[in-house]
């Protein structure tokens, strides 16, 4: 009995301690005031510590590690922000005008109340360039074998200040600057909306895409595909046949030229005409003047002096008026 009571009492005590720790942690986080502020270029931001102002004996604002304002001396003479900074000595707030992207950073407030150090308040400032132009939407598509269309889309923007991309297609949303989506002819016109956004602005662009499939009948589409493949195969066979025939003709022509590569000079040699005595044999040549090759001293009838004269001998005609020799 006593043990059970002690057990329940210990559980209750542990629960109370845990709850107290959670509350203390939440209070500590609230007192430190860590937060992030998003602003656009050209805006004005007033930094406040959200701490009580009673009994404050010291108050200092820092940008990073540099002191920019102080309870006793006001705004620092370093003019880090080129006279765009103001300090309120009553509520210890800090105001920065005409914000630029370069002003982004951590602003810290350090203070003392009744000579006791208070928690440091840190405010992170992020300055963004607003998106002023609509994004550029481009797309391409191809038709799948099942008759549907695969659409590839891409969005781009000239602004590079933490841009987030999103897509809206009907009731569906997607993230990223690129999207690939499948549509069907029965869907009609499908609208794709691309949105470029950051913390201070957003711009959108839309495009309606239709899947136009002229072969809505799968049987017709299959027939056209088969005919196309058959035509391509036939064309390849014809080309191959022409190439083979061409190679064979060239080979035969080459062999014929090798076998007939003989000239008249290969068969012409000196010959000797028999005479009554071997010592009187004279060699005769086709190109030599035709003489008495017999070796005898008997007179012979004058004959043509060259082979060419012999060929022309029986073909003498009247002189031709043409500058070219007439051959018959």
Short mmCIF file of N, CA and C in Angstrom, two decimals, residues 219-302:
data_model
loop_
_atom_site.label_atom_id
_atom_site.label_comp_id
_atom_site.label_asym_id
_atom_site.label_seq_id
_atom_site.Cartn_x
_atom_site.Cartn_y
_atom_site.Cartn_z
N UNK A 219 -5.70 -0.38 -83.82
CA UNK A 219 -5.45 -1.27 -84.94
C UNK A 219 -4.88 -0.53 -86.13
N UNK A 220 -5.43 0.65 -86.41
CA UNK A 220 -4.92 1.46 -87.51
C UNK A 220 -3.49 1.90 -87.25
N UNK A 221 -3.23 2.29 -86.03
CA UNK A 221 -1.88 2.72 -85.68
C UNK A 221 -0.88 1.57 -85.83
N UNK A 222 -1.30 0.35 -85.43
CA UNK A 222 -0.42 -0.80 -85.55
C UNK A 222 -0.16 -1.13 -87.02
N UNK A 223 -1.18 -1.01 -87.85
CA UNK A 223 -1.01 -1.29 -89.28
C UNK A 223 -0.05 -0.32 -89.92
N UNK A 224 -0.20 0.95 -89.60
CA UNK A 224 0.71 1.96 -90.15
C UNK A 224 2.14 1.70 -89.70
N UNK A 225 2.29 1.28 -88.46
CA UNK A 225 3.63 1.00 -87.95
C UNK A 225 4.26 -0.18 -88.68
N UNK A 226 3.46 -1.25 -88.91
CA UNK A 226 3.98 -2.43 -89.61
C UNK A 226 4.37 -2.09 -91.05
N UNK A 227 3.52 -1.32 -91.75
CA UNK A 227 3.83 -0.93 -93.12
C UNK A 227 5.10 -0.08 -93.18
N UNK A 228 5.27 0.77 -92.22
CA UNK A 228 6.47 1.61 -92.20
C UNK A 228 7.72 0.77 -92.04
N UNK A 229 7.67 -0.22 -91.14
CA UNK A 229 8.83 -1.08 -90.92
C UNK A 229 9.11 -1.91 -92.17
N UNK A 230 8.03 -2.44 -92.82
CA UNK A 230 8.23 -3.24 -94.03
C UNK A 230 8.84 -2.41 -95.15
N UNK A 231 8.37 -1.17 -95.31
CA UNK A 231 8.95 -0.30 -96.33
C UNK A 231 10.41 -0.02 -96.09
N UNK A 232 10.77 0.17 -94.85
CA UNK A 232 12.18 0.43 -94.53
C UNK A 232 13.03 -0.79 -94.84
N UNK A 233 12.53 -2.00 -94.53
CA UNK A 233 13.29 -3.22 -94.82
C UNK A 233 13.47 -3.42 -96.33
N UNK A 234 12.39 -3.17 -97.11
CA UNK A 234 12.48 -3.30 -98.56
C UNK A 234 13.50 -2.33 -99.15
N UNK A 235 13.49 -1.14 -98.68
CA UNK A 235 14.46 -0.14 -99.16
C UNK A 235 15.88 -0.58 -98.85
N UNK A 236 16.09 -1.16 -97.67
CA UNK A 236 17.43 -1.63 -97.31
C UNK A 236 17.87 -2.76 -98.22
N UNK A 237 16.94 -3.69 -98.57
CA UNK A 237 17.29 -4.80 -99.46
C UNK A 237 17.67 -4.28 -100.85
N UNK A 238 16.91 -3.31 -101.38
CA UNK A 238 17.22 -2.75 -102.70
C UNK A 238 18.59 -2.10 -102.72
N UNK A 239 18.88 -1.35 -101.69
CA UNK A 239 20.19 -0.69 -101.63
C UNK A 239 21.30 -1.72 -101.58
N UNK A 240 21.12 -2.79 -100.78
CA UNK A 240 22.14 -3.83 -100.67
C UNK A 240 22.34 -4.54 -102.00
N UNK A 241 21.23 -4.82 -102.73
CA UNK A 241 21.33 -5.48 -104.03
C UNK A 241 22.12 -4.63 -105.03
N UNK A 242 21.83 -3.34 -105.08
CA UNK A 242 22.56 -2.44 -105.98
C UNK A 242 24.04 -2.42 -105.67
N UNK A 243 24.38 -2.45 -104.41
CA UNK A 243 25.79 -2.43 -104.02
C UNK A 243 26.48 -3.71 -104.47
N UNK A 244 25.82 -4.88 -104.30
CA UNK A 244 26.43 -6.15 -104.69
C UNK A 244 26.63 -6.21 -106.20
N UNK A 245 25.62 -5.79 -106.98
CA UNK A 245 25.74 -5.78 -108.44
C UNK A 245 26.88 -4.87 -108.87
N UNK A 246 26.99 -3.74 -108.27
CA UNK A 246 28.05 -2.80 -108.62
C UNK A 246 29.43 -3.40 -108.36
N UNK A 247 29.56 -4.08 -107.25
CA UNK A 247 30.86 -4.68 -106.91
C UNK A 247 31.22 -5.78 -107.89
N UNK A 248 30.22 -6.61 -108.27
CA UNK A 248 30.48 -7.69 -109.23
C UNK A 248 30.91 -7.14 -110.59
N UNK A 249 30.22 -6.11 -111.08
CA UNK A 249 30.59 -5.51 -112.36
C UNK A 249 32.00 -4.96 -112.36
N UNK A 250 32.34 -4.29 -111.29
CA UNK A 250 33.70 -3.73 -111.19
C UNK A 250 34.75 -4.85 -111.16
N UNK A 251 34.42 -5.97 -110.50
CA UNK A 251 35.38 -7.07 -110.40
C UNK A 251 35.60 -7.71 -111.77
N UNK A 252 34.51 -7.96 -112.54
CA UNK A 252 34.64 -8.55 -113.87
C UNK A 252 35.42 -7.64 -114.81
N UNK A 253 35.15 -6.35 -114.74
CA UNK A 253 35.85 -5.39 -115.58
C UNK A 253 37.34 -5.39 -115.29
N UNK A 254 37.67 -5.52 -114.01
CA UNK A 254 39.07 -5.54 -113.62
C UNK A 254 39.76 -6.80 -114.12
N UNK A 255 39.09 -7.97 -114.03
CA UNK A 255 39.68 -9.22 -114.52
C UNK A 255 39.87 -9.19 -116.03
N UNK A 256 38.88 -8.64 -116.77
CA UNK A 256 39.00 -8.56 -118.22
C UNK A 256 40.16 -7.68 -118.66
N UNK A 257 40.38 -6.62 -117.99
CA UNK A 257 41.47 -5.72 -118.34
C UNK A 257 42.81 -6.37 -118.07
N UNK A 258 42.90 -7.25 -117.06
CA UNK A 258 44.17 -7.93 -116.77
C UNK A 258 44.49 -8.98 -117.82
N UNK A 259 43.46 -9.75 -118.29
CA UNK A 259 43.72 -10.82 -119.25
C UNK A 259 44.04 -10.28 -120.64
N UNK A 260 43.57 -9.13 -121.01
CA UNK A 260 43.80 -8.56 -122.34
C UNK A 260 44.90 -7.51 -122.35
N UNK A 261 45.67 -7.49 -121.31
CA UNK A 261 46.70 -6.46 -121.20
C UNK A 261 47.93 -6.90 -122.00
N UNK A 262 47.72 -7.04 -123.32
CA UNK A 262 48.81 -7.42 -124.21
C UNK A 262 48.94 -6.36 -125.30
N UNK A 263 50.13 -6.12 -125.73
CA UNK A 263 50.37 -5.14 -126.79
C UNK A 263 51.01 -5.84 -127.98
N UNK A 264 51.00 -5.16 -129.06
CA UNK A 264 51.58 -5.74 -130.26
C UNK A 264 53.09 -5.89 -130.12
N UNK A 265 53.67 -5.06 -129.27
CA UNK A 265 55.12 -5.12 -129.11
C UNK A 265 55.56 -6.40 -128.43
N UNK A 266 54.66 -7.05 -127.68
CA UNK A 266 55.04 -8.26 -126.98
C UNK A 266 55.22 -9.43 -127.93
N UNK A 267 54.58 -9.40 -129.13
CA UNK A 267 54.64 -10.52 -130.05
C UNK A 267 55.61 -10.27 -131.20
N UNK A 268 56.17 -9.09 -131.25
CA UNK A 268 57.02 -8.75 -132.39
C UNK A 268 58.47 -9.04 -132.04
N UNK A 269 59.15 -9.77 -132.82
CA UNK A 269 60.57 -10.06 -132.60
C UNK A 269 61.29 -10.14 -133.95
N UNK A 270 62.56 -10.15 -133.84
CA UNK A 270 63.33 -10.25 -135.07
C UNK A 270 63.15 -11.63 -135.69
N UNK A 271 62.99 -11.67 -136.97
CA UNK A 271 62.83 -12.93 -137.69
C UNK A 271 63.92 -13.01 -138.77
N UNK A 272 64.17 -14.19 -139.15
CA UNK A 272 65.18 -14.41 -140.21
C UNK A 272 64.53 -15.17 -141.35
N UNK A 273 64.78 -14.76 -142.52
CA UNK A 273 64.24 -15.40 -143.72
C UNK A 273 65.27 -16.39 -144.24
N UNK A 274 64.82 -17.57 -144.51
CA UNK A 274 65.75 -18.60 -144.99
C UNK A 274 66.34 -18.21 -146.35
N UNK A 275 67.58 -18.49 -146.53
CA UNK A 275 68.29 -18.27 -147.81
C UNK A 275 68.92 -19.59 -148.25
N UNK A 276 69.56 -19.44 -149.28
CA UNK A 276 70.20 -20.64 -149.80
C UNK A 276 71.33 -21.08 -148.90
N UNK A 277 72.01 -20.11 -148.31
CA UNK A 277 73.10 -20.46 -147.39
C UNK A 277 72.83 -19.81 -146.07
N UNK A 278 73.14 -20.49 -144.96
CA UNK A 278 72.86 -19.89 -143.64
C UNK A 278 73.62 -18.63 -143.40
N UNK A 279 74.78 -18.46 -144.02
CA UNK A 279 75.57 -17.28 -143.74
C UNK A 279 74.97 -16.02 -144.28
N UNK A 280 74.03 -16.17 -145.22
CA UNK A 280 73.45 -14.97 -145.82
C UNK A 280 72.14 -14.57 -145.18
N UNK A 281 71.77 -15.17 -144.04
CA UNK A 281 70.53 -14.82 -143.34
C UNK A 281 70.63 -13.43 -142.77
N UNK A 282 69.58 -12.67 -142.95
CA UNK A 282 69.53 -11.31 -142.40
C UNK A 282 68.33 -11.17 -141.48
N UNK A 283 68.50 -10.55 -140.41
CA UNK A 283 67.34 -10.31 -139.52
C UNK A 283 66.44 -9.25 -140.11
N UNK A 284 65.19 -9.46 -139.94
CA UNK A 284 64.18 -8.49 -140.38
C UNK A 284 63.35 -8.04 -139.20
N UNK A 285 63.00 -6.76 -139.21
CA UNK A 285 62.16 -6.20 -138.13
C UNK A 285 60.96 -5.53 -138.76
N UNK A 286 59.90 -5.47 -137.99
CA UNK A 286 58.68 -4.87 -138.50
C UNK A 286 58.86 -3.39 -138.78
N UNK A 287 59.75 -2.73 -138.03
CA UNK A 287 59.94 -1.31 -138.17
C UNK A 287 61.11 -0.96 -139.10
N UNK A 288 61.85 -1.97 -139.55
CA UNK A 288 62.96 -1.71 -140.43
C UNK A 288 62.45 -1.58 -141.87
N UNK A 289 63.22 -0.94 -142.69
CA UNK A 289 62.88 -0.82 -144.11
C UNK A 289 62.91 -2.20 -144.74
N UNK A 290 61.90 -2.48 -145.46
CA UNK A 290 61.80 -3.81 -146.09
C UNK A 290 62.81 -3.89 -147.22
N UNK A 291 63.75 -4.78 -147.07
CA UNK A 291 64.78 -5.00 -148.07
C UNK A 291 64.73 -6.46 -148.55
N UNK A 292 65.79 -6.83 -149.24
CA UNK A 292 65.87 -8.21 -149.70
C UNK A 292 66.36 -9.06 -148.55
N UNK A 293 65.42 -9.71 -147.87
CA UNK A 293 65.78 -10.52 -146.72
C UNK A 293 66.24 -11.91 -147.11
N UNK A 294 66.19 -12.19 -148.43
CA UNK A 294 66.58 -13.54 -148.86
C UNK A 294 68.08 -13.70 -148.95
N UNK A 295 68.73 -12.56 -149.08
CA UNK A 295 70.19 -12.65 -149.18
C UNK A 295 70.71 -12.83 -150.59
N UNK A 296 69.85 -12.91 -151.57
CA UNK A 296 70.31 -13.10 -152.96
C UNK A 296 70.54 -11.76 -153.62
N UNK A 297 71.26 -11.77 -154.71
CA UNK A 297 71.57 -10.54 -155.42
C UNK A 297 70.61 -10.29 -156.56
N UNK A 298 69.59 -11.13 -156.68
CA UNK A 298 68.66 -10.98 -157.80
C UNK A 298 67.86 -9.73 -157.62
N UNK A 299 67.60 -9.04 -158.70
CA UNK A 299 66.81 -7.81 -158.59
C UNK A 299 65.37 -8.14 -158.20
N UNK A 300 64.85 -7.30 -157.48
CA UNK A 300 63.48 -7.49 -157.02
C UNK A 300 62.67 -6.29 -157.41
N UNK A 301 61.38 -6.55 -157.42
CA UNK A 301 60.47 -5.47 -157.79
C UNK A 301 60.32 -4.49 -156.65
N UNK A 302 60.41 -3.21 -156.92
CA UNK A 302 60.29 -2.24 -155.81
C UNK A 302 58.97 -2.45 -155.06
#
